[in-house]
Short mmCIF file of N, CA and C in Angstrom, two decimals:
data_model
loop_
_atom_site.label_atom_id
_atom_site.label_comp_id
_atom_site.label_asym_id
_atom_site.label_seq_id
_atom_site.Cartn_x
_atom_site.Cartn_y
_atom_site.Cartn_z
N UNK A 1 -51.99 -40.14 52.21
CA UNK A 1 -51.67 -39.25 51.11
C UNK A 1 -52.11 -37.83 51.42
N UNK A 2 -53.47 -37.65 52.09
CA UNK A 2 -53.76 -36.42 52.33
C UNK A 2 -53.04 -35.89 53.47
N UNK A 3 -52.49 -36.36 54.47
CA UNK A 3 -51.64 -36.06 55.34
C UNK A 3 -50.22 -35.54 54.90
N UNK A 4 -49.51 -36.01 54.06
CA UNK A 4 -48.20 -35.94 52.84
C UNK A 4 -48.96 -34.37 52.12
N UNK A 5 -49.61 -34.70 51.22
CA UNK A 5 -50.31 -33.04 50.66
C UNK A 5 -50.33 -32.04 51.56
N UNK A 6 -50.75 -32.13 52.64
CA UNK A 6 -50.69 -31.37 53.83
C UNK A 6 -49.61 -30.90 54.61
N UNK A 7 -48.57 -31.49 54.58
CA UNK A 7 -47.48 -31.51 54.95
C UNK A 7 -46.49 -31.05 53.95
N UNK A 8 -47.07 -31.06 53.08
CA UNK A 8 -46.50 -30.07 51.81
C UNK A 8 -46.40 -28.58 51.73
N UNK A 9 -47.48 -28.76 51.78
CA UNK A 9 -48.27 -27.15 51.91
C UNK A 9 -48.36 -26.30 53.12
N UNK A 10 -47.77 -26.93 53.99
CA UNK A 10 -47.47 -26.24 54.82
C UNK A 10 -45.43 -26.05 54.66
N UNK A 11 -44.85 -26.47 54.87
CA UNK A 11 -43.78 -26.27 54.27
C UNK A 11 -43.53 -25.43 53.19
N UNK A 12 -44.47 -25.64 51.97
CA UNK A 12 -43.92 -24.74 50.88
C UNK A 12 -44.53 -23.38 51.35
N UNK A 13 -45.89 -22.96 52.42
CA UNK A 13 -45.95 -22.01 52.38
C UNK A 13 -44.74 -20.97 53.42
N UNK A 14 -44.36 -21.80 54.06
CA UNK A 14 -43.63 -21.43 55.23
C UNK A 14 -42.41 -20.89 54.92
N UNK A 15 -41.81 -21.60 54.02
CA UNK A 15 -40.56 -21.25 53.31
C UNK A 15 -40.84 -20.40 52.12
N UNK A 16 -42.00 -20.20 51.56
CA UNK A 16 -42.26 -19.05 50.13
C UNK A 16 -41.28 -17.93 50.25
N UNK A 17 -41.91 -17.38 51.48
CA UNK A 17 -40.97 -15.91 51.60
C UNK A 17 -39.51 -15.95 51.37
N UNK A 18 -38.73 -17.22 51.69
CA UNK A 18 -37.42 -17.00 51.71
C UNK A 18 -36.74 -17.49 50.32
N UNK A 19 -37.31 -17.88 49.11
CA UNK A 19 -37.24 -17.85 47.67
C UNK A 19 -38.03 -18.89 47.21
N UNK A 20 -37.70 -18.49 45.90
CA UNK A 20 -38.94 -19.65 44.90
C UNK A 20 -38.07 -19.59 43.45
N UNK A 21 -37.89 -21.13 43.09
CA UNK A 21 -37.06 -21.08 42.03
C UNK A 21 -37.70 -22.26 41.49
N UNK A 22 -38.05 -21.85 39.59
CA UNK A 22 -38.82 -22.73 39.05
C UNK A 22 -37.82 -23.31 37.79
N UNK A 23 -37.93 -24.70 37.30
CA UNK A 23 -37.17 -25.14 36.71
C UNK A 23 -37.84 -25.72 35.44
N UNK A 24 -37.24 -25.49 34.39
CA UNK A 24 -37.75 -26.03 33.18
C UNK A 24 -36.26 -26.72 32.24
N UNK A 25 -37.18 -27.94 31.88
CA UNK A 25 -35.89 -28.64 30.93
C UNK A 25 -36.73 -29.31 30.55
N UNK A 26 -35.50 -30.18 29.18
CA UNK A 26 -36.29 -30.73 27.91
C UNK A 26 -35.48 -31.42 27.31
N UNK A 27 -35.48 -32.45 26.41
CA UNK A 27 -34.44 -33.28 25.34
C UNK A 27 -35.27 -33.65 24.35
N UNK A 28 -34.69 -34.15 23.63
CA UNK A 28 -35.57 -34.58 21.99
C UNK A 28 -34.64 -35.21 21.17
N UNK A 29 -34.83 -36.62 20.96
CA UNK A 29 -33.57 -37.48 20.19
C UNK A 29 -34.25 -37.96 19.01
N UNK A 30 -33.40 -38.32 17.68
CA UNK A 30 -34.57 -38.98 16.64
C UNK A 30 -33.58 -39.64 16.23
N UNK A 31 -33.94 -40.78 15.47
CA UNK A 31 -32.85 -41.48 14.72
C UNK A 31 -33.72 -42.04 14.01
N UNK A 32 -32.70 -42.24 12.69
CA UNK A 32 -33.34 -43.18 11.33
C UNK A 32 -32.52 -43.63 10.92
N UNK A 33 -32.82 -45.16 10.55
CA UNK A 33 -31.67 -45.90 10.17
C UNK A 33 -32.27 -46.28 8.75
N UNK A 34 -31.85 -46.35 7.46
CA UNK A 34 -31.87 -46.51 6.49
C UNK A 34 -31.34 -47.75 5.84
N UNK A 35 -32.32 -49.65 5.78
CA UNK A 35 -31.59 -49.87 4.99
C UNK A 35 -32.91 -50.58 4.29
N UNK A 36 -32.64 -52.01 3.71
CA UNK A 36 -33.88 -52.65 3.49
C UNK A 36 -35.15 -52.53 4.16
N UNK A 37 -34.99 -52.41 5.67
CA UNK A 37 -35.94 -52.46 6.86
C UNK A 37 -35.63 -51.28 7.39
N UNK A 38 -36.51 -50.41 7.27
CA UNK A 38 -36.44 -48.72 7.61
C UNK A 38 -36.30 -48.89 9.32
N UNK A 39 -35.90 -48.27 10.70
CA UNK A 39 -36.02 -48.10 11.25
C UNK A 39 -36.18 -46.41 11.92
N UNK A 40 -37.06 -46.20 13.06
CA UNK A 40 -36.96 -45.14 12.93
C UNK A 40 -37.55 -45.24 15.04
N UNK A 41 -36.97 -44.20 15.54
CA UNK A 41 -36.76 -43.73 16.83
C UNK A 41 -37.06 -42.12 17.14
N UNK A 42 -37.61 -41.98 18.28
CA UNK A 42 -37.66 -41.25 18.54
C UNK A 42 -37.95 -40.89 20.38
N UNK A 43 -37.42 -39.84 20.70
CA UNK A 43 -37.61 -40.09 22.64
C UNK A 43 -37.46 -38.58 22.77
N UNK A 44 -38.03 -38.39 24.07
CA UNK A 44 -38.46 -37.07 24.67
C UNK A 44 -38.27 -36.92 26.20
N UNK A 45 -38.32 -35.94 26.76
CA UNK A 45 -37.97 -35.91 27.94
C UNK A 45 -38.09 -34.69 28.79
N UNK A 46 -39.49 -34.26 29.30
CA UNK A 46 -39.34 -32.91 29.93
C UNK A 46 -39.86 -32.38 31.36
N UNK A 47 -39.47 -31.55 31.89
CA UNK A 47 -39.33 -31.70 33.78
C UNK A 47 -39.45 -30.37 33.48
N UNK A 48 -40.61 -29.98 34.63
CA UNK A 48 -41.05 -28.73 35.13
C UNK A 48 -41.34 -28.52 36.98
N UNK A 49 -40.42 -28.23 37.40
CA UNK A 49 -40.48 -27.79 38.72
C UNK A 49 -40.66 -26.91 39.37
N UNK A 50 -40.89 -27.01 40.81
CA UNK A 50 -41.36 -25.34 41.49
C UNK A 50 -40.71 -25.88 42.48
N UNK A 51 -40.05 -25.34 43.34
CA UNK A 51 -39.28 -25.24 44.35
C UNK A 51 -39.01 -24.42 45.21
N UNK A 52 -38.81 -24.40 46.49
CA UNK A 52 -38.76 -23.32 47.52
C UNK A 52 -37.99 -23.14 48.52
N UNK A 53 -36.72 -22.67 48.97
CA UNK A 53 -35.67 -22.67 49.57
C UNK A 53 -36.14 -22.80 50.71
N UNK A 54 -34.99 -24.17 51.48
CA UNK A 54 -35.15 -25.01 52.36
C UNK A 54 -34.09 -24.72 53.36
N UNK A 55 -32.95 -24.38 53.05
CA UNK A 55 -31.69 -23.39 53.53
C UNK A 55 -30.77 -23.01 52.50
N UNK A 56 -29.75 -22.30 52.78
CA UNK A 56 -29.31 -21.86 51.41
C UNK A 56 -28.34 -23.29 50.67
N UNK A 57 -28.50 -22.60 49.37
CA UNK A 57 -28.25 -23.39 48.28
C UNK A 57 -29.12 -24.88 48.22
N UNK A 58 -30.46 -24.98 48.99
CA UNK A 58 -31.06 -26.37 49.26
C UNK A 58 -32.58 -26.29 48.68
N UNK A 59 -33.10 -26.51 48.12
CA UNK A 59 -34.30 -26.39 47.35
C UNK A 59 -34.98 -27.59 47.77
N UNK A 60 -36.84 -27.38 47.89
CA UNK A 60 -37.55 -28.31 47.99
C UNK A 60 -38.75 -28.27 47.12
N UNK A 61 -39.09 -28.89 46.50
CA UNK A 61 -40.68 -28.39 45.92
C UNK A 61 -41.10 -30.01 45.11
N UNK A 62 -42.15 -29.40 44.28
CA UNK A 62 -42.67 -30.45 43.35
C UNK A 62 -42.20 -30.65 42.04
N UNK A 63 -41.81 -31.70 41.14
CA UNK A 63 -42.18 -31.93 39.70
C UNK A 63 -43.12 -32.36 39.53
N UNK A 64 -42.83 -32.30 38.17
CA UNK A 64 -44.15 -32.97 37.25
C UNK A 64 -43.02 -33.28 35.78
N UNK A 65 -43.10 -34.09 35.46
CA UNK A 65 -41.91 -34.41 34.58
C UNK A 65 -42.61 -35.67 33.33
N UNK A 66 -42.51 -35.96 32.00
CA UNK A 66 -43.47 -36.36 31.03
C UNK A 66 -42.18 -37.23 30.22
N UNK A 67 -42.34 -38.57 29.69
CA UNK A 67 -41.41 -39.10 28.91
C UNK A 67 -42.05 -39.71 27.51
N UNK A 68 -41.41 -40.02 26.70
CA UNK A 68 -41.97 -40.55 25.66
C UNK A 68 -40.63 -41.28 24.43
N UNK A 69 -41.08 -42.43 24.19
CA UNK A 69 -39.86 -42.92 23.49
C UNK A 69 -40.85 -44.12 22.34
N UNK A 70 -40.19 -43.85 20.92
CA UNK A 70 -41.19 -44.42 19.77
C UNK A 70 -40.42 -45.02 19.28
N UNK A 71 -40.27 -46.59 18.57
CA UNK A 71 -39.78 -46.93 17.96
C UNK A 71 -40.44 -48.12 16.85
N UNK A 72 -40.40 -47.06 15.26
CA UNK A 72 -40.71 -48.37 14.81
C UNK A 72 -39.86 -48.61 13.67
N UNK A 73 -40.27 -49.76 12.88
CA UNK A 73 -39.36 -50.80 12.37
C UNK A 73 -40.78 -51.70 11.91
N UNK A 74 -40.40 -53.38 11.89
CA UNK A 74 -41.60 -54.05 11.73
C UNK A 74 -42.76 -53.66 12.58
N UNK A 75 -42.51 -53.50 13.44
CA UNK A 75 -43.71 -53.67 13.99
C UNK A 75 -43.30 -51.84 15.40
N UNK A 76 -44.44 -51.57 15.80
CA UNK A 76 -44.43 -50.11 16.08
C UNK A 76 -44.36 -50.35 17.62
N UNK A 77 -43.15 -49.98 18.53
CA UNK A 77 -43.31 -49.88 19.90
C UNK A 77 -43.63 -48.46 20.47
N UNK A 78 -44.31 -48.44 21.43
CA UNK A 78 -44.23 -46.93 22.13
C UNK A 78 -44.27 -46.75 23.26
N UNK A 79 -44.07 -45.86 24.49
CA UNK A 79 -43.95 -46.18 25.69
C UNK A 79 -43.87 -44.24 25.73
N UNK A 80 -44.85 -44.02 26.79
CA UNK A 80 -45.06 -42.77 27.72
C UNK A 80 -45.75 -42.61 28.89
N UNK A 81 -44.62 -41.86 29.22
CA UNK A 81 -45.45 -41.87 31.17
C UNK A 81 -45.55 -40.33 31.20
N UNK A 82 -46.38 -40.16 31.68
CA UNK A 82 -46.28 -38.52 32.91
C UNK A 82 -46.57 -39.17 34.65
N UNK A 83 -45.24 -38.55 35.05
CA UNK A 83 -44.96 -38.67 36.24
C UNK A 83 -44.95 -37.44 36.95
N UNK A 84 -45.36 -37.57 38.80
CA UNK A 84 -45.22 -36.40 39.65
C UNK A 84 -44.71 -36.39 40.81
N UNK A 85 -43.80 -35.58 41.46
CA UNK A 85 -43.85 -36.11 42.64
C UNK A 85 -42.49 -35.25 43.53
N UNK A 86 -42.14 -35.17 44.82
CA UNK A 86 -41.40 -33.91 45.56
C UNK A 86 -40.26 -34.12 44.81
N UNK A 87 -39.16 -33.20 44.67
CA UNK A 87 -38.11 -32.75 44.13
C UNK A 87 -37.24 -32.26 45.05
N UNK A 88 -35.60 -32.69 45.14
CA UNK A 88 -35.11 -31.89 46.11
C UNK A 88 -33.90 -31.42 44.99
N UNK A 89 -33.18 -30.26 45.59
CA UNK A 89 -32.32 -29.21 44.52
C UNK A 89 -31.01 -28.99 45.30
N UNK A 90 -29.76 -29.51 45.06
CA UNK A 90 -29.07 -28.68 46.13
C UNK A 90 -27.97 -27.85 44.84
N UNK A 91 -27.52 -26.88 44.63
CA UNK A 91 -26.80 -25.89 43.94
C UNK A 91 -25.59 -25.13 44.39
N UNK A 92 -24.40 -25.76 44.16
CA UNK A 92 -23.00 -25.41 44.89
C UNK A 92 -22.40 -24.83 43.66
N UNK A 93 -20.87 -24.52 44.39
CA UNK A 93 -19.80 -23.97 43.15
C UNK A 93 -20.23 -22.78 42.93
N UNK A 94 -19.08 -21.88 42.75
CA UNK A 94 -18.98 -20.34 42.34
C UNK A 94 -20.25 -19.77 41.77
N UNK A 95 -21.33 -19.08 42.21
CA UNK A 95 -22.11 -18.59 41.42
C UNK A 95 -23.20 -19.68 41.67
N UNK A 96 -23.39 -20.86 42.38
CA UNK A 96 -24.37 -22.34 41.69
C UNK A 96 -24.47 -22.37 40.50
N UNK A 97 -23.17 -22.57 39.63
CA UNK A 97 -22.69 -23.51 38.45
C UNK A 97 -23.22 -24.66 38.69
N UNK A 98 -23.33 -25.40 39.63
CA UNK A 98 -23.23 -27.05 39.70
C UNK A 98 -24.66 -27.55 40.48
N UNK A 99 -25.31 -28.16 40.28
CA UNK A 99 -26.23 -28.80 40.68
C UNK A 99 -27.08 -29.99 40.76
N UNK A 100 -27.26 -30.63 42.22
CA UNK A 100 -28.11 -31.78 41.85
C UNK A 100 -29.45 -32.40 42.21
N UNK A 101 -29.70 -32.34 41.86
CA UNK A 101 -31.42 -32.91 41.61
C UNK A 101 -31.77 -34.28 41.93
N UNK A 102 -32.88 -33.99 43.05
CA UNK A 102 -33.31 -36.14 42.56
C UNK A 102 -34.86 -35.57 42.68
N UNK A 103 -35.71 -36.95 42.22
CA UNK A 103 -37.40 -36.54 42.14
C UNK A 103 -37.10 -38.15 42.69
N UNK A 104 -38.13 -37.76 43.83
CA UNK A 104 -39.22 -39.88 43.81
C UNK A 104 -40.91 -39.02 43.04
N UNK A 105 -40.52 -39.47 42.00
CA UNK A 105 -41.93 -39.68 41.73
C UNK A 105 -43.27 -40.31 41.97
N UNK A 106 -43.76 -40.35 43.43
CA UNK A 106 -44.86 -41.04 43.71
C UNK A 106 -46.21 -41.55 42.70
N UNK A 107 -46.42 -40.77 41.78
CA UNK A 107 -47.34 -41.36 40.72
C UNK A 107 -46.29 -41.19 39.13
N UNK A 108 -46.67 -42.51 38.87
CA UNK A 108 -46.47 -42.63 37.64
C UNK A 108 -47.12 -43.34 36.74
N UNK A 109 -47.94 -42.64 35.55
CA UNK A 109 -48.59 -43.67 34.64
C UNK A 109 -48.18 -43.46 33.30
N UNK A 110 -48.29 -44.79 33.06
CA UNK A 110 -47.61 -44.73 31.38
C UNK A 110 -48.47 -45.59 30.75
N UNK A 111 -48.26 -45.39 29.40
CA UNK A 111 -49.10 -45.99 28.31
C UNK A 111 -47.82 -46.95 27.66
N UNK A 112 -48.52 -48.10 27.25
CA UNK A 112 -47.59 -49.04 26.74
C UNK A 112 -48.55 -49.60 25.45
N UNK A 113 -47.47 -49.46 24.21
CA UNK A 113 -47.98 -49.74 22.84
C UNK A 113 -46.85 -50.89 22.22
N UNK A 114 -47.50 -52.01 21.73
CA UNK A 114 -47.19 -52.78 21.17
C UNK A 114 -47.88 -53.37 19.52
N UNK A 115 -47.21 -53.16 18.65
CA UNK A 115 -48.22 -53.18 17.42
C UNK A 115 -49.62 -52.96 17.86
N UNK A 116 -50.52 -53.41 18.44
CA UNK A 116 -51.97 -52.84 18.33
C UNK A 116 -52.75 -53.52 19.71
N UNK A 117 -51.91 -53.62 20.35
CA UNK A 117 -52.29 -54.42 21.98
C UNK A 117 -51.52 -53.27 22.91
N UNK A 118 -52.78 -52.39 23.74
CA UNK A 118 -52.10 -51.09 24.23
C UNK A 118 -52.27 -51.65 25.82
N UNK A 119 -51.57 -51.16 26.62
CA UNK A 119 -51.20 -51.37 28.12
C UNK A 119 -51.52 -49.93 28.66
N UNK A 120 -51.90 -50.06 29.98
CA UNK A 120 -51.70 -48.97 30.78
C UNK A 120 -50.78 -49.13 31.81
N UNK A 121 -50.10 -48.88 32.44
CA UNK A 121 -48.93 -49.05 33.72
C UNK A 121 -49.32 -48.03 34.90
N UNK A 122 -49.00 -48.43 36.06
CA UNK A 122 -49.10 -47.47 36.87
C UNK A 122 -47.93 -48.14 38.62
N UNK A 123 -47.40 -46.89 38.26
CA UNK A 123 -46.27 -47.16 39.96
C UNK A 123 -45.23 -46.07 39.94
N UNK A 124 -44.24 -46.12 40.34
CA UNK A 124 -43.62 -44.83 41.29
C UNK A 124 -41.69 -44.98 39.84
N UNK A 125 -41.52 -43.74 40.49
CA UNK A 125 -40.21 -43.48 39.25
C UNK A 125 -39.71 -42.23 40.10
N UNK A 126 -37.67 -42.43 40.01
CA UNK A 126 -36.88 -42.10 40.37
C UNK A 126 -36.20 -41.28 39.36
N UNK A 127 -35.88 -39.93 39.62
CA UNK A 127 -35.05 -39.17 38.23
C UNK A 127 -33.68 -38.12 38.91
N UNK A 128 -32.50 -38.63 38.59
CA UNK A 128 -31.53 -37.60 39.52
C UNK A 128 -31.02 -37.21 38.08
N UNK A 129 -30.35 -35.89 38.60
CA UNK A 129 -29.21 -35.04 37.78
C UNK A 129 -28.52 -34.25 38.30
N UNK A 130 -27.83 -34.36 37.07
CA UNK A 130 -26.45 -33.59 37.56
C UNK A 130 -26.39 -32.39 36.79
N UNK A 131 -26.34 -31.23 36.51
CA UNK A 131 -26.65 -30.02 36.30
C UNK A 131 -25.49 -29.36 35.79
N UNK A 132 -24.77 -28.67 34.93
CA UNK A 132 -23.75 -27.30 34.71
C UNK A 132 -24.82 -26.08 34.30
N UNK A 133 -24.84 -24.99 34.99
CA UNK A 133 -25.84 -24.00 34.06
C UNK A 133 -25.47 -22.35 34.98
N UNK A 134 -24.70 -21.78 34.11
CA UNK A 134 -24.13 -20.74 34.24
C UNK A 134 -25.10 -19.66 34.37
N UNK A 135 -24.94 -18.89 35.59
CA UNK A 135 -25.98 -17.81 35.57
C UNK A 135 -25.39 -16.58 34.42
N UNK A 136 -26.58 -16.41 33.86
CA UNK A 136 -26.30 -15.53 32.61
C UNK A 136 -26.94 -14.24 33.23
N UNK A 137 -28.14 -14.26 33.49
CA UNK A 137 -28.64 -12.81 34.55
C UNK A 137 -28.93 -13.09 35.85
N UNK A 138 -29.17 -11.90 36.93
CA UNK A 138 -28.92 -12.06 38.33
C UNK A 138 -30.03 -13.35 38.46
N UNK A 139 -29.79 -14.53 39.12
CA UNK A 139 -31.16 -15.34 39.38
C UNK A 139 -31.64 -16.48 38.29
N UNK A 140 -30.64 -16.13 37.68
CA UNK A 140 -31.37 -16.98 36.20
C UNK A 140 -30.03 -17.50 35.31
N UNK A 141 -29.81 -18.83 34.64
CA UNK A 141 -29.34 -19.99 35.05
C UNK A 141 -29.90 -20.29 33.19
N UNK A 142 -29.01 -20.91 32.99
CA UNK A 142 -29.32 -21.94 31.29
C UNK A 142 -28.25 -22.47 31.56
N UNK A 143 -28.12 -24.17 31.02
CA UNK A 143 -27.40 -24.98 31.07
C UNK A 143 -27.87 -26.27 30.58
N UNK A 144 -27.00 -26.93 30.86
CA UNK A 144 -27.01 -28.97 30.71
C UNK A 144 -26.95 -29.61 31.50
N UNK A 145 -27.79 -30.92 31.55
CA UNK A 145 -27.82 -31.84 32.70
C UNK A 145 -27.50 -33.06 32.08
N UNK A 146 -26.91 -34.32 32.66
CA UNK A 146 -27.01 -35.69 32.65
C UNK A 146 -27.55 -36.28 33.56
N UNK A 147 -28.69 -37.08 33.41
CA UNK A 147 -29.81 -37.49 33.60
C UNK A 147 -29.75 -38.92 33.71
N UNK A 148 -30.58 -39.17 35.16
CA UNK A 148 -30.88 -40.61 34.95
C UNK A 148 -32.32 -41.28 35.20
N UNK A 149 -33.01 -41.89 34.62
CA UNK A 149 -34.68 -41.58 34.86
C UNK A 149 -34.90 -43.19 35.52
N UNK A 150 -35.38 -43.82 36.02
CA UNK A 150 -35.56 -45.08 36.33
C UNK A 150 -37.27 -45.34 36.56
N UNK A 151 -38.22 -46.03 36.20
CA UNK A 151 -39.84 -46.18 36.72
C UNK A 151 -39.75 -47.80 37.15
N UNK A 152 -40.70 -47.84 38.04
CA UNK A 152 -40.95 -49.37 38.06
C UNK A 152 -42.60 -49.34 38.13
N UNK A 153 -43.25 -50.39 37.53
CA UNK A 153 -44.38 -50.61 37.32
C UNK A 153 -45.29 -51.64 38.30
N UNK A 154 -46.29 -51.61 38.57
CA UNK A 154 -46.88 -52.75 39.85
C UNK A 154 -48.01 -53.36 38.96
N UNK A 155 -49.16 -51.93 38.08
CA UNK A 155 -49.95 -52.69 38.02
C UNK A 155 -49.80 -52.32 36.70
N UNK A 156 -50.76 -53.27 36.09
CA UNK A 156 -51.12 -52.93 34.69
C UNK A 156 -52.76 -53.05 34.09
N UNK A 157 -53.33 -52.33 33.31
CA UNK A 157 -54.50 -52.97 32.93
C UNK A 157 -54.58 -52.69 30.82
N UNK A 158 -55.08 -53.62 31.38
CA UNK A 158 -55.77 -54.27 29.59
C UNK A 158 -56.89 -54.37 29.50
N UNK A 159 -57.28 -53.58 28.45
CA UNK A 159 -59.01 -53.81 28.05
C UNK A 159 -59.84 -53.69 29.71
N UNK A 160 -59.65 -52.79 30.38
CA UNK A 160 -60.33 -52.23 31.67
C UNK A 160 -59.88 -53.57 32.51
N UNK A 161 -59.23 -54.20 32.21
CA UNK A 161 -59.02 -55.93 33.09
C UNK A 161 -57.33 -55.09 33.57
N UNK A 162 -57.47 -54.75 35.24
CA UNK A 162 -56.61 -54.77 35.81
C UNK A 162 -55.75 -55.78 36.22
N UNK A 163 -54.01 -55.93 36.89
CA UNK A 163 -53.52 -56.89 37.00
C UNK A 163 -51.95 -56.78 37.76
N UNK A 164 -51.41 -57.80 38.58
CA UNK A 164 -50.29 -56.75 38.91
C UNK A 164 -48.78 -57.29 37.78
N UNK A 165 -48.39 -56.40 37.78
CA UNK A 165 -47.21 -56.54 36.78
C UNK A 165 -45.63 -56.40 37.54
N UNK A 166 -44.31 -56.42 36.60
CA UNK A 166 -42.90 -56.24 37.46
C UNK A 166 -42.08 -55.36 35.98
N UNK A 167 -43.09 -53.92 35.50
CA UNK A 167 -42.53 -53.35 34.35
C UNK A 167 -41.25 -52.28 34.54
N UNK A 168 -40.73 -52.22 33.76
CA UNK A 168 -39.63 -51.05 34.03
C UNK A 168 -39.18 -50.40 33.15
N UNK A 169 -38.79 -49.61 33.17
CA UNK A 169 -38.23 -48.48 32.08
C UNK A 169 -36.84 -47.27 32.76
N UNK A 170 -35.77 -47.77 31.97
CA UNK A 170 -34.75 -46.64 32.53
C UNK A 170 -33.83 -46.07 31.31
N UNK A 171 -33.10 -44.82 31.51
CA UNK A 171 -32.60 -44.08 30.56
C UNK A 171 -31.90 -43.13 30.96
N UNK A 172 -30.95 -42.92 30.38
CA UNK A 172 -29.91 -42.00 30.92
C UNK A 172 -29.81 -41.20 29.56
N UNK A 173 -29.64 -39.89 30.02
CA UNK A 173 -29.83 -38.81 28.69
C UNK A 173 -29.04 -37.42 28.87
N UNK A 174 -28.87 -36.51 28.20
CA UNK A 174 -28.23 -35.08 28.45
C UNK A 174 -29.68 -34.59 28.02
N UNK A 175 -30.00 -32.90 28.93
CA UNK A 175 -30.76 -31.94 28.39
C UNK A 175 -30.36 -31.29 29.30
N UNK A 176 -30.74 -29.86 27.87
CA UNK A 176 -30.89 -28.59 28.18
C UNK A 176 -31.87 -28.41 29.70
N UNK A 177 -31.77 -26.83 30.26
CA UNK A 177 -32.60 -26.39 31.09
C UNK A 177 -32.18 -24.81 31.28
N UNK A 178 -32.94 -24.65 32.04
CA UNK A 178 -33.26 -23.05 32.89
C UNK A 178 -33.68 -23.02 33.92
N UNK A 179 -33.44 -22.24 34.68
CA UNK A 179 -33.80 -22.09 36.21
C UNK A 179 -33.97 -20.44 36.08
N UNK A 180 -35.11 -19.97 36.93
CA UNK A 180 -35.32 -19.04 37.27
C UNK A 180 -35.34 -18.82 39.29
N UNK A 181 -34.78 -17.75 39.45
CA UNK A 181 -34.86 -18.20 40.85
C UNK A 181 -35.11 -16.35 41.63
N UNK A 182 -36.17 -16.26 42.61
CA UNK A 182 -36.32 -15.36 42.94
C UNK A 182 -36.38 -15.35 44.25
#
């Protein structure tokens, strides 16, 4: 791992000079269903990147990207991870209108809630997109993505009692974003 960090950082410094483009996006869904048995939902979704031109139109850097999805009804489910891990960017079409994204997220931990028996999770998660986002000023970019997030889980612990597990969590979503790129 410290060899990988290292190998990072040398790359991102190497390539700094030749641009740096940071990315922010976000989603937010709610639903309520209204009948005898109230239901109610809610999910989140947000990615913050730094990136550093690799050749043109090719981006490399880090995320750090956070999920969260609530649902209750009888009984209260919940599920959130913050995940991290290299990011690659490639940005084509007139202007880089078009763009796509994948993250391997090497760490991922999430919290797992079940009426009142809480989980911890921990293992690696995959997130690609697909991007439209029109440069509005020189360098700088607002738009929409469709999204696909995938985690898989190894271990789990309960009440400090570690254990290995086969958990997963996937979701496909639209959000907003921005890119700044210098």
């Amino acid at each position: 791992m410290k060899k990988f960090v290292l190998l990072l950082i040398f790359l991102v410094s190497t390539s700094a000079s030749a641009g740096t483009l940071v990315e922010l996006g976000g989603t937010y869904m709610s639903d309520n269903l209204s009948t005898s048995e109230a239901k109610k939902s809610s999910k989140y979704f947000y990615n913050v990147g730094v990136l550093f031109s690799l050749k043109k139109h090719i981006w490399g850097g880090w995320n750090y990207s956070g999920i969260s999805h609530t649902d209750s009804g009888d009984e209260e489910l919940s599920f959130s991870s913050q995940d991290t891990g290299p990011y690659l960017k490639w940005q084509f079409g007139r202007n880089e209108l078009y763009s796509l994204g994948a993250a391997y997220n090497i760490l991922s931990r999430a919290s797992f809630k079940s009426g009142s028996d809480t989980e911890t999770w921990q293992g690696t998660s995959f997130w690609l997109q697909f991007a439209v986002a029109p440069e509005v000023r020189e360098g700088f970019h607002i738009g929409a993505s469709l999204n696909y997030y995938l985690a898989s889980y190894t271990k789990k612990t309960v009440d400090n009692v570690e254990s290995s597990t086969s958990n997963s969590k996937s979701w496909i979503f639209p959000m907003l974003m921005l890119t700044k790129e210098w």
